[in-house]
């Protein structure tokens, strides 16, 4: 009702009859219709469509039959409806959805087919809820494991992120819903995201932090991009000339809409001239808490209108912004051919479970303790708060109102049934609450026992257990994996390491399941039998985990980031700068590590070895690699080289292996990493089966960005094509030369 009344108020304020709308000629090509609509719109109508009219919508032009544009937070599920002008829930009973795994899990599948499935599934749910824009996916680089929002991103490597984001975008947009790829750009920490001015060289910008966005724009053809909160070159990213005008719309030819993050606009003149198209926000001016229904006060609202009316600016920039917004509306809400959606379907739950199963990473498996053998298990002890805590609620804008969430403990009980006794012990108390923006889990996880009492209970139960499964890690509370604040420590919170160490002293069969969206310290890893990197897996979390632990599914996930031995082994902390205390003023943060992020840095450190390297993950079967071969010893700048390797499943069960291709430049005029990921393929092999895996290497894979020439350069000389199972597990090297 609020929405209807607000729409009528807007019509009356324009002195337009709502009963006699003027509709546009639908027989003309879209670009002609856009120009036609633009000529018919009043100045106030143009202003109305480039800023919010509610928390998640912008106005259409009712007089011309142009509908409102409705956005919705993602990228892991369609967020519950909120009140028109508040963050609190609207109280709908039909806005529960399927929660999909976090994007770190999707990246860990190393499977573009899973990204396409993810995009199609979530796109159908967005379409059913009549959303025009899905605010996601996120592709910022995991520069530091402390970044509170990394669980929404796709890891540390630009190539992996690029290959996973494109099918996601294509899947969503095939359903008539726009993706809004975020956060453009350099949003690599949360605590001071509004006043952190990133200082880095162009090599790092172009080689590390831009490729996934570029792929989403040029290959995925995303229809919108979200600016980020931070500053770059002393301009906020939401109205940053270098990022939005020169690179995004200039070099890449982006024809879509740049949407501000909520409250990311700070200056009307910069927003006018520096590429911002559509301003969304929260309060009086998009950011500052204040008046309700204050959308006319936004920087691209009445302040912009007054500048035009006073003659201080022309309507040239305004018309271009309106063109882009109209193009977005024609691609979504006014596209009569877009398919119908559906929600909470069996297919969507199956997709969520499959993506979760394929993204889980087996890090350690001493004596092949996994999969769990129910023929030998009479008692299985499950320890840890994360076994019983709902994870779909919290974490910031990706918090969801899921139709259901199957918890890890419940998933295990469902799978095990009466074949073994499953006992639960709390072990530790982390965050017993469970609410965000009035979406509540309904759980009461308060426990008044002391840490010593909780450990005593767990160790007593562990003494005679056949298996002990510790399910812990991070959660989506503040200073864990959550928007708005970074983690305060690399170690596990809530004294979980003490619990794991105590359990390992009374039982050798300890399986640690770490639920997180970031790397954590694992000083106890040599004391436990198995380690499983789990993620925020959404609605089917417990079923996905149980399938892997019980061996119904053979784990095939690979790490999308490096797990460091200690925080100081990460280049953002050892070489660069990472500020993690609140600051009120704008300040510089220097990315002194440049292009040497993640494995690019650890590869160079002879005395520093990661706990688990990028691209690493075990299986319940084994694989052998043959000697890789190339179809030539040299290639030309306009040619290509094909490298082939045979991979065989030498175990007793079917499995999937991710074959990785890295390129090494043996001599260059500028410093380069030891190697860089430039290809990967996930292959499924039956027991005893062999397959040939081929990679085509072209000039792009050999190039680096020369910031003096402002160009990608492939220098003639010697290179190596490296076939690997992880960043440290090299299977074969093929030398070749670029002529």
XYZ file of C-alpha atoms in Angstrom:
739
model
C 0.000 0.000 0.000
C 2.854 2.372 0.838
C 4.326 1.722 -2.592
C 1.002 2.481 -4.347
C 0.416 5.682 -2.388
C 3.965 6.830 -3.024
C 3.548 6.219 -6.752
C 0.316 8.238 -6.839
C 1.974 11.049 -4.918
C 4.767 11.144 -7.477
C 2.235 11.363 -10.315
C 0.340 14.199 -8.683
C 3.561 16.101 -8.022
C 4.286 15.929 -11.753
C 0.782 17.206 -12.578
C 0.216 14.133 -14.741
C -2.987 12.148 -14.941
C -2.435 8.565 -13.791
C -5.560 7.562 -15.688
C -4.265 8.556 -19.112
C -0.684 7.316 -19.395
C 1.225 7.810 -22.630
C 2.765 4.504 -23.717
C 5.776 4.202 -25.991
C 5.837 2.536 -29.397
C 6.949 -1.045 -28.662
C 7.571 -1.878 -32.311
C 10.759 0.170 -32.500
C 14.262 -1.138 -31.701
C 15.232 -0.682 -28.067
C 17.783 2.084 -28.650
C 15.219 4.070 -30.647
C 12.654 3.565 -27.898
C 15.174 4.838 -25.365
C 15.729 8.030 -27.370
C 11.982 8.380 -27.880
C 11.353 8.073 -24.137
C 14.160 10.496 -23.354
C 12.609 13.181 -25.580
C 9.225 12.765 -23.902
C 10.486 12.909 -20.295
C 10.331 16.062 -18.225
C 13.391 17.256 -16.364
C 11.940 16.104 -13.059
C 11.106 12.683 -14.497
C 14.706 12.301 -15.610
C 15.974 13.185 -12.156
C 13.521 10.771 -10.556
C 14.879 7.711 -12.384
C 18.531 8.202 -11.366
C 18.106 7.979 -7.597
C 16.289 5.791 -5.097
C 12.639 6.214 -4.180
C 12.824 3.573 -1.429
C 15.433 1.381 0.197
C 15.635 -0.920 -2.817
C 13.799 0.706 -5.713
C 14.043 3.655 -8.065
C 11.149 5.360 -9.791
C 9.939 4.602 -13.250
C 7.929 6.943 -15.443
C 4.267 5.933 -15.007
C 3.123 8.493 -17.575
C 5.150 6.660 -20.237
C 4.477 3.145 -18.993
C 8.046 2.734 -17.711
C 8.043 0.638 -14.516
C 10.023 1.014 -11.334
C 13.399 -0.679 -11.025
C 13.576 -3.119 -8.106
C 16.904 -4.336 -6.757
C 17.623 -7.002 -4.193
C 20.619 -8.014 -2.147
C 22.405 -11.197 -3.112
C 24.518 -12.876 -4.057
C 23.734 -16.030 -2.043
C 19.950 -15.762 -2.107
C 17.159 -13.232 -2.549
C 16.921 -11.108 0.572
C 13.658 -10.802 2.491
C 11.428 -7.819 1.747
C 12.044 -4.760 3.902
C 9.752 -1.846 4.670
C 9.599 0.943 2.096
C 11.796 3.316 4.060
C 13.352 1.113 6.761
C 15.766 -1.790 7.037
C 13.317 -3.747 9.185
C 11.485 -6.640 7.596
C 8.152 -6.031 5.906
C 6.656 -9.125 7.524
C 5.730 -10.911 4.325
C 4.942 -14.607 4.582
C 5.907 -15.492 1.003
C 9.478 -14.169 0.779
C 11.362 -17.185 2.136
C 13.907 -18.542 -0.323
C 16.633 -21.093 -0.985
C 19.960 -20.021 0.512
C 22.826 -20.975 -1.781
C 26.438 -21.530 -0.692
C 28.694 -18.519 -0.221
C 30.736 -17.485 -3.246
C 33.972 -18.735 -1.676
C 32.435 -22.190 -1.885
C 31.478 -21.631 -5.515
C 35.055 -20.603 -6.290
C 36.310 -23.705 -4.479
C 34.433 -25.920 -6.941
C 36.799 -24.692 -9.683
C 33.944 -25.609 -11.994
C 32.348 -23.031 -14.346
C 29.424 -25.425 -14.819
C 28.591 -24.969 -11.150
C 28.773 -21.194 -11.588
C 26.269 -21.376 -14.446
C 23.959 -23.609 -12.398
C 24.244 -21.195 -9.483
C 23.429 -18.180 -11.665
C 20.457 -19.820 -13.360
C 19.017 -21.014 -10.046
C 19.341 -17.748 -8.139
C 18.220 -15.853 -11.240
C 14.979 -17.820 -11.294
C 14.363 -16.999 -7.628
C 15.023 -13.292 -8.263
C 12.702 -13.342 -11.271
C 9.923 -14.986 -9.251
C 10.217 -12.187 -6.692
C 10.023 -9.676 -9.577
C 13.488 -8.245 -9.015
C 15.188 -6.449 -11.882
C 18.690 -6.308 -10.407
C 20.522 -8.829 -8.246
C 23.143 -6.999 -6.189
C 25.987 -9.413 -6.810
C 28.178 -11.331 -7.398
C 31.260 -10.003 -5.640
C 34.701 -10.455 -7.168
C 37.044 -8.407 -5.013
C 40.372 -10.087 -4.361
C 41.067 -11.787 -1.035
C 44.107 -9.660 -0.226
C 44.018 -10.481 3.486
C 42.313 -13.320 5.381
C 41.088 -10.712 7.876
C 38.768 -9.043 5.362
C 35.334 -9.518 6.876
C 33.586 -9.742 3.537
C 35.802 -12.195 1.686
C 33.187 -14.940 2.076
C 31.172 -13.043 -0.556
C 34.074 -13.032 -3.013
C 35.871 -15.658 -5.108
C 39.334 -15.970 -3.634
C 42.788 -14.532 -4.166
C 43.418 -15.186 -7.844
C 42.170 -12.915 -10.657
C 42.131 -15.675 -13.274
C 40.042 -18.063 -11.166
C 37.616 -15.277 -10.267
C 37.353 -14.235 -13.913
C 36.479 -17.719 -15.113
C 33.902 -18.276 -12.368
C 32.114 -14.917 -12.547
C 31.284 -15.026 -16.268
C 28.939 -18.066 -16.221
C 27.345 -16.788 -13.000
C 26.507 -13.506 -14.760
C 25.273 -15.286 -17.870
C 23.115 -17.632 -15.803
C 21.383 -14.862 -13.862
C 20.827 -12.633 -16.876
C 19.417 -15.498 -18.936
C 16.444 -15.222 -16.571
C 15.862 -11.543 -17.348
C 17.509 -10.302 -14.152
C 20.576 -8.054 -14.216
C 23.656 -8.829 -12.205
C 25.314 -5.930 -10.417
C 28.922 -7.066 -10.100
C 30.550 -5.563 -7.023
C 32.395 -3.790 -5.461
C 34.192 -1.786 -8.136
C 36.962 -1.513 -7.141
C 39.640 -2.191 -4.485
C 37.189 -2.989 -1.694
C 39.600 -5.234 0.188
C 38.801 -4.439 3.826
C 35.697 -3.504 5.808
C 36.579 -1.717 9.051
C 37.326 1.646 7.410
C 35.762 1.041 4.035
C 34.311 4.570 3.762
C 37.554 6.459 4.341
C 40.354 4.213 3.132
C 42.222 5.680 0.152
C 43.953 2.837 -1.677
C 47.410 3.604 -3.027
C 48.790 1.064 -5.516
C 50.623 0.932 -8.820
C 48.901 0.330 -12.128
C 50.437 -3.110 -12.523
C 48.689 -4.339 -9.416
C 45.455 -2.589 -10.411
C 45.338 -4.130 -13.882
C 46.866 -7.544 -13.154
C 45.253 -8.369 -9.795
C 42.253 -6.223 -8.940
C 40.532 -5.504 -12.282
C 40.562 -8.748 -14.363
C 37.429 -10.314 -12.837
C 35.459 -7.093 -13.333
C 36.732 -6.831 -16.889
C 35.673 -10.411 -17.611
C 32.219 -9.758 -16.149
C 31.826 -6.712 -18.403
C 33.388 -7.904 -21.672
C 32.681 -11.652 -21.581
C 29.730 -11.868 -19.207
C 28.192 -8.593 -20.451
C 26.817 -7.693 -17.044
C 24.097 -5.077 -17.209
C 25.166 -3.199 -14.072
C 28.161 -2.610 -11.811
C 28.217 -1.459 -8.184
C 30.761 1.104 -7.045
C 32.600 0.497 -3.798
C 32.852 2.575 -0.620
C 36.591 3.176 -0.503
C 38.610 5.880 -2.205
C 41.197 5.537 -4.962
C 43.412 8.416 -6.043
C 41.617 10.474 -3.377
C 38.204 10.099 -5.024
C 35.448 7.854 -3.760
C 35.032 4.860 -6.033
C 31.347 5.620 -6.633
C 32.325 8.785 -8.494
C 35.870 8.040 -9.497
C 36.877 9.350 -12.914
C 39.747 6.905 -13.386
C 37.713 3.825 -12.518
C 34.298 4.652 -13.950
C 34.927 6.982 -16.882
C 38.409 6.092 -18.096
C 38.510 2.343 -17.469
C 34.971 0.947 -17.129
C 33.130 3.032 -19.712
C 36.164 4.069 -21.745
C 38.589 1.166 -22.086
C 35.992 -1.584 -21.600
C 33.050 0.063 -23.390
C 30.553 -0.739 -20.608
C 27.020 0.203 -21.741
C 25.215 -0.653 -18.503
C 24.436 1.188 -15.294
C 26.836 2.087 -12.494
C 24.874 1.763 -9.256
C 26.213 3.233 -6.052
C 26.691 1.134 -2.983
C 24.182 2.299 -0.392
C 25.457 5.711 0.718
C 28.538 5.495 -1.489
C 27.935 8.888 -3.133
C 29.428 11.924 -1.376
C 29.506 14.760 -3.895
C 26.988 15.937 -6.472
C 29.412 17.450 -8.996
C 31.695 14.414 -8.959
C 28.689 12.094 -9.304
C 27.497 14.140 -12.294
C 30.780 14.113 -14.182
C 32.550 10.952 -12.996
C 30.356 8.134 -14.202
C 27.802 7.472 -11.450
C 24.398 6.633 -12.958
C 22.005 5.520 -10.231
C 22.270 6.549 -6.562
C 20.964 4.353 -3.783
C 21.336 4.945 -0.079
C 20.026 4.692 3.413
C 19.154 7.997 5.049
C 18.968 11.747 4.441
C 21.725 12.053 1.836
C 22.292 8.400 1.138
C 24.612 7.873 4.088
C 23.978 10.187 7.076
C 21.280 9.038 9.461
C 18.411 11.472 9.422
C 15.039 12.153 7.915
C 12.737 9.454 6.645
C 11.663 9.416 2.977
C 14.437 11.867 2.219
C 15.285 10.574 -1.231
C 14.864 14.000 -2.832
C 17.842 15.096 -0.736
C 20.181 12.627 -2.409
C 23.144 14.023 -4.330
C 21.631 13.055 -7.683
C 18.157 14.313 -6.746
C 17.088 17.891 -5.971
C 20.695 19.164 -5.579
C 21.332 18.027 -9.179
C 18.029 19.480 -10.354
C 18.856 22.880 -8.871
C 22.250 22.935 -10.579
C 20.543 22.387 -13.930
C 17.809 24.940 -13.258
C 20.396 27.529 -12.264
C 22.351 26.933 -15.457
C 25.477 25.748 -13.659
C 25.414 22.384 -15.472
C 23.733 21.178 -18.647
C 21.536 18.136 -19.117
C 24.127 16.297 -21.241
C 25.368 14.076 -18.390
C 21.829 13.613 -17.092
C 20.585 12.372 -20.445
C 23.408 9.836 -20.634
C 22.607 8.537 -17.154
C 18.909 8.239 -18.042
C 19.764 6.395 -21.273
C 21.678 3.810 -19.299
C 18.942 3.365 -16.688
C 16.292 3.049 -19.395
C 18.454 0.468 -21.177
C 18.632 -1.519 -17.940
C 14.847 -1.335 -17.512
C 14.285 -2.455 -21.113
C 16.633 -5.411 -20.529
C 14.780 -6.469 -17.387
C 11.385 -5.169 -16.239
C 10.250 -4.199 -19.772
C 11.574 -7.318 -21.484
C 8.441 -9.229 -22.436
C 10.462 -12.274 -23.444
C 12.125 -12.908 -20.110
C 11.127 -16.279 -18.667
C 9.024 -16.785 -15.579
C 10.863 -17.653 -12.398
C 10.253 -20.092 -9.596
C 11.257 -20.298 -5.970
C 12.106 -22.958 -3.383
C 11.885 -25.679 -6.020
C 13.363 -29.137 -5.667
C 15.770 -28.242 -8.468
C 17.067 -25.218 -6.558
C 17.611 -27.209 -3.369
C 19.396 -29.862 -5.410
C 21.586 -27.192 -7.000
C 22.467 -25.692 -3.606
C 23.401 -29.121 -2.252
C 25.454 -30.073 -5.310
C 27.417 -26.813 -5.315
C 28.082 -27.244 -1.604
C 29.270 -30.833 -2.039
C 31.572 -29.913 -4.890
C 33.083 -26.939 -3.072
C 34.011 -28.685 0.200
C 37.794 -29.117 0.393
C 39.476 -32.103 2.048
C 42.698 -30.698 3.489
C 44.018 -33.616 5.505
C 43.142 -37.300 5.771
C 45.644 -39.285 7.842
C 45.286 -43.064 7.679
C 42.296 -42.520 5.397
C 40.030 -41.891 8.356
C 37.530 -40.411 5.920
C 35.068 -41.349 4.663
C 33.485 -42.508 7.898
C 32.895 -46.253 7.935
C 29.566 -46.924 9.609
C 30.377 -50.623 9.767
C 33.066 -49.778 12.315
C 31.320 -46.943 14.152
C 29.162 -47.458 17.193
C 29.507 -43.957 18.656
C 30.143 -40.703 16.786
C 30.699 -37.564 18.832
C 29.966 -34.170 17.286
C 31.465 -31.160 19.072
C 31.150 -27.444 18.396
C 28.694 -24.575 18.209
C 28.819 -24.393 14.420
C 27.214 -27.826 14.283
C 23.984 -26.355 15.609
C 24.138 -22.650 14.678
C 22.186 -21.292 11.720
C 24.445 -19.406 9.317
C 21.984 -18.026 6.778
C 21.137 -15.100 9.064
C 23.782 -12.432 9.638
C 26.909 -11.307 7.857
C 25.475 -8.063 6.516
C 23.628 -7.515 3.258
C 23.841 -11.218 2.352
C 21.726 -12.194 5.385
C 18.804 -14.350 4.264
C 15.371 -15.548 5.261
C 15.707 -19.174 4.204
C 12.708 -21.466 3.931
C 14.786 -23.997 5.824
C 18.383 -24.586 6.837
C 19.594 -28.097 7.535
C 22.298 -27.791 10.182
C 25.450 -29.945 10.197
C 24.410 -31.998 13.229
C 20.963 -32.623 11.766
C 22.429 -33.530 8.395
C 24.705 -36.113 9.984
C 21.875 -37.588 12.039
C 19.671 -37.829 8.963
C 22.399 -39.608 7.027
C 23.584 -41.934 9.811
C 20.144 -42.853 11.092
C 20.219 -45.684 13.625
C 23.429 -47.233 12.264
C 25.481 -45.491 14.969
C 24.869 -43.461 18.097
C 25.391 -39.727 17.459
C 26.204 -37.703 20.589
C 26.572 -33.916 20.722
C 28.728 -31.800 23.055
C 28.823 -27.994 22.842
C 32.579 -27.615 23.334
C 32.553 -23.818 23.247
C 30.138 -20.895 23.220
C 30.642 -18.350 20.473
C 27.725 -16.145 19.523
C 24.437 -17.475 20.925
C 22.361 -14.791 19.169
C 20.818 -15.065 15.739
C 19.137 -12.000 14.246
C 19.752 -9.383 11.575
C 17.352 -6.628 10.478
C 14.528 -8.368 12.309
C 15.124 -11.723 10.619
C 15.674 -14.111 13.508
C 16.789 -17.704 13.610
C 14.561 -18.526 16.558
C 17.480 -20.287 18.198
C 18.466 -19.784 21.827
C 22.068 -20.943 22.057
C 22.866 -19.427 25.434
C 24.895 -21.690 27.709
C 26.016 -20.614 31.174
C 28.726 -23.256 31.586
C 32.366 -22.211 31.817
C 34.882 -23.040 29.061
C 36.460 -25.614 31.401
C 33.122 -27.321 31.979
C 32.372 -27.438 28.256
C 35.781 -28.936 27.460
C 35.413 -31.472 30.264
C 32.088 -32.666 28.856
C 33.504 -32.940 25.332
C 36.618 -34.864 26.352
C 34.620 -37.240 28.541
C 32.359 -38.099 25.610
C 35.331 -38.306 23.230
C 37.197 -40.913 25.272
C 35.153 -43.841 23.985
C 33.972 -42.430 20.637
C 34.930 -44.137 17.389
C 34.942 -40.793 15.601
C 35.069 -37.251 16.955
C 33.855 -34.577 14.528
C 34.664 -31.050 15.687
C 32.570 -28.526 13.751
C 33.756 -24.988 14.389
C 35.384 -22.069 12.615
C 33.992 -18.578 12.134
C 30.422 -17.319 11.954
C 28.607 -14.331 10.495
C 28.832 -12.191 13.620
C 30.592 -8.843 13.803
C 34.385 -9.197 13.466
C 33.992 -12.690 12.027
C 32.768 -13.120 8.449
C 30.570 -10.066 8.233
C 30.106 -6.811 6.395
C 31.267 -3.603 8.071
C 34.147 -4.905 10.186
C 37.242 -7.019 9.647
C 38.355 -9.954 11.765
C 40.426 -9.131 14.821
C 42.559 -12.272 14.784
C 43.798 -14.965 12.440
C 43.366 -17.692 15.074
C 40.044 -19.383 15.598
C 37.838 -17.344 17.970
C 36.163 -18.469 21.183
C 39.171 -20.574 22.322
C 38.351 -23.301 19.827
C 41.993 -24.325 19.528
C 41.928 -25.244 23.230
C 38.959 -27.522 22.594
C 40.630 -29.216 19.620
C 43.879 -29.744 21.532
C 42.015 -31.230 24.494
C 40.070 -33.608 22.245
C 43.239 -34.757 20.458
C 44.742 -35.861 23.787
C 41.963 -38.364 24.474
C 41.132 -39.576 20.957
C 43.229 -40.010 17.816
C 40.311 -40.025 15.412
C 39.653 -36.293 15.387
C 38.022 -34.805 12.280
C 38.027 -30.994 12.247
C 35.412 -29.316 10.060
C 36.184 -25.621 9.661
C 33.213 -23.508 8.575
C 34.414 -20.129 7.317
C 34.726 -17.877 4.313
C 38.333 -17.045 5.086
C 41.568 -18.770 5.958
C 42.230 -19.429 9.653
C 45.304 -20.462 11.617
C 45.542 -24.213 12.209
C 48.346 -24.711 14.751
C 46.751 -28.018 15.800
C 46.704 -29.564 12.341
C 49.416 -32.147 13.098
C 47.463 -33.330 16.148
C 44.274 -34.264 14.288
C 43.538 -36.935 11.717
C 41.443 -35.051 9.190
C 40.663 -31.455 8.295
C 37.750 -30.435 6.101
C 37.329 -26.871 4.840
C 33.607 -26.319 4.899
C 31.830 -23.094 3.973
C 28.572 -21.257 4.598
C 26.583 -23.717 2.523
C 23.082 -22.306 2.848
C 19.846 -24.266 3.016
C 21.354 -27.698 2.440
C 24.491 -27.191 4.554
C 24.101 -30.284 6.717
C 23.287 -32.566 3.799
C 26.248 -31.380 1.722
C 28.664 -31.908 4.602
C 27.243 -35.310 5.541
C 27.494 -36.495 1.922
C 31.220 -35.767 1.885
C 32.028 -37.075 5.372
C 30.138 -40.304 4.769
C 31.631 -40.827 1.321
C 28.423 -40.524 -0.701
C 30.258 -37.780 -2.591
C 33.980 -37.810 -3.287
C 35.422 -34.399 -2.286
C 36.778 -32.444 -5.242
C 37.022 -28.862 -4.002
C 40.283 -26.931 -4.201
C 41.280 -23.927 -2.118
C 40.570 -20.581 -3.827
C 43.040 -18.912 -1.472
C 46.190 -19.680 0.516
C 45.925 -20.838 4.119
C 48.961 -19.268 5.771
C 50.850 -20.730 8.689
C 50.600 -17.352 10.401
C 49.186 -13.970 9.441
C 52.633 -12.449 8.906
C 53.135 -14.837 5.971
C 50.483 -12.897 4.026
C 51.984 -10.124 1.909
C 49.306 -7.577 2.836
C 50.593 -7.797 6.407
C 54.307 -8.505 5.904
C 54.997 -6.125 3.011
C 51.919 -3.983 2.507
C 49.601 -2.168 4.882
C 46.368 -3.381 6.452
C 44.675 -1.042 8.946
C 42.302 -2.724 11.364
C 41.372 -0.068 13.884
C 38.602 2.484 13.469
C 39.610 5.793 11.899
C 37.343 8.749 11.329
C 39.382 10.608 8.733
C 40.439 9.643 5.227
C 43.869 8.009 5.212
C 46.115 6.195 2.756
C 46.668 2.443 2.762
C 49.597 1.383 0.609
C 49.484 -1.881 -1.317
C 53.249 -2.131 -1.210
C 53.133 -5.815 -2.131
C 51.937 -4.825 -5.598
C 51.176 -7.869 -7.751
C 52.539 -10.306 -5.171
C 49.278 -11.403 -3.553
C 48.579 -14.898 -2.184
C 50.615 -17.668 -3.803
C 52.422 -15.092 -5.931
C 54.083 -13.984 -2.690
C 54.565 -17.329 -0.938
C 56.187 -18.755 -4.092
C 59.008 -16.256 -3.598
C 59.572 -16.997 0.086
C 61.952 -19.923 0.472
C 61.657 -19.847 4.252
C 57.874 -19.458 4.283
C 55.630 -22.367 3.348
C 51.847 -22.146 3.511
C 49.909 -24.460 5.782
C 47.833 -25.357 2.718
C 48.546 -23.811 -0.683
C 46.259 -22.197 -3.216
C 44.602 -24.786 -5.455
C 45.051 -27.596 -2.926
C 42.518 -30.286 -2.117
C 42.513 -34.053 -1.540
C 40.223 -36.798 -2.775
C 39.128 -40.259 -1.613
C 40.795 -41.598 -4.731
C 44.223 -40.950 -6.254
C 45.357 -39.453 -9.548
C 48.557 -39.731 -11.529
C 49.758 -37.367 -14.221
C 51.654 -38.305 -17.337
C 54.387 -36.172 -18.837
C 52.876 -33.028 -20.374
C 53.739 -32.328 -23.999
C 53.348 -29.347 -26.312
C 52.528 -29.357 -30.001
C 55.517 -27.075 -30.678
C 58.607 -25.677 -29.014
C 57.926 -22.093 -30.033
C 54.941 -19.835 -30.595
C 54.491 -16.465 -32.240
C 52.711 -13.472 -30.771
C 49.690 -14.098 -33.007
C 49.810 -17.874 -32.639
C 49.028 -20.418 -29.960
C 50.524 -23.415 -28.205
C 48.619 -26.505 -27.092
C 49.820 -28.372 -24.021
C 48.380 -31.807 -23.288
C 48.662 -34.063 -20.257
C 47.116 -37.438 -19.452
C 45.488 -37.816 -16.043
C 44.535 -41.225 -14.631
C 42.390 -42.211 -11.684
C 44.540 -44.833 -9.968
C 42.185 -45.382 -7.057
C 39.144 -47.549 -6.518
C 36.320 -45.043 -6.905
C 35.164 -42.279 -9.223
C 36.488 -38.818 -8.540
C 37.122 -35.379 -9.982
C 40.502 -33.726 -10.330
C 41.255 -30.074 -11.079
C 44.166 -29.926 -13.498
C 45.863 -26.539 -13.210
C 48.036 -24.686 -15.733
C 50.500 -22.063 -14.550
C 52.774 -19.967 -16.762
C 56.309 -18.920 -15.778
C 58.187 -16.155 -17.579
C 61.854 -17.056 -17.156
C 63.208 -13.588 -17.938
C 61.377 -10.292 -18.214
C 62.123 -6.590 -18.084
C 59.816 -6.142 -15.088
C 59.530 -8.334 -11.976
C 57.038 -11.162 -12.409
C 55.700 -13.887 -10.115
C 57.368 -17.292 -10.154
C 54.231 -18.533 -11.903
C 50.649 -17.491 -12.498
C 47.457 -19.485 -12.967
C 46.377 -19.287 -16.611
C 44.143 -22.318 -17.040
C 42.291 -25.101 -15.229
C 39.945 -27.952 -16.062
C 37.918 -30.155 -13.774
C 37.725 -33.710 -15.080
C 35.630 -36.610 -13.831
C 37.296 -40.019 -13.967
C 35.991 -43.465 -13.134
C 38.310 -45.815 -11.266
C 41.112 -46.767 -13.644
C 40.028 -44.281 -16.311
C 42.428 -41.939 -18.119
C 41.719 -38.721 -19.985
C 43.759 -36.259 -21.980
C 43.486 -32.679 -20.791
C 44.532 -29.938 -23.199
C 45.224 -26.256 -22.665
C 45.525 -23.669 -25.399
C 48.096 -20.979 -24.578
C 47.839 -17.653 -26.366
C 49.649 -14.340 -26.062
C 47.301 -13.088 -23.353
C 48.488 -15.815 -20.966
C 52.099 -14.655 -21.381
C 51.472 -10.941 -20.950
C 52.045 -8.537 -18.098
C 50.813 -4.967 -17.725
C 53.514 -2.401 -18.435
C 52.409 0.660 -16.508
C 54.896 2.902 -18.309
C 53.411 1.982 -21.703
C 49.896 1.498 -20.291
C 49.661 -1.676 -22.316
C 49.711 -5.449 -21.975
C 53.083 -6.757 -23.122
C 54.277 -10.262 -24.016
C 58.053 -10.139 -24.329
C 59.825 -12.638 -26.567
C 61.835 -15.167 -24.642
C 61.673 -18.392 -22.676
C 58.569 -19.523 -20.819
C 57.355 -22.620 -19.000
C 53.943 -24.212 -19.030
C 53.547 -25.817 -15.599
C 50.977 -28.548 -15.001
C 50.062 -28.816 -11.317
C 47.553 -30.129 -8.807
C 48.073 -27.064 -6.594
C 50.374 -24.059 -6.406
C 53.031 -26.274 -4.764
C 52.276 -29.671 -6.330
C 54.003 -29.493 -9.714
C 53.313 -32.473 -11.979
C 55.263 -31.498 -15.091
C 56.933 -28.616 -16.912
C 56.995 -27.868 -20.641
C 59.545 -25.234 -21.736
C 58.787 -23.177 -24.832
C 59.811 -19.933 -26.430
C 57.829 -16.927 -27.617
C 59.275 -15.613 -30.858
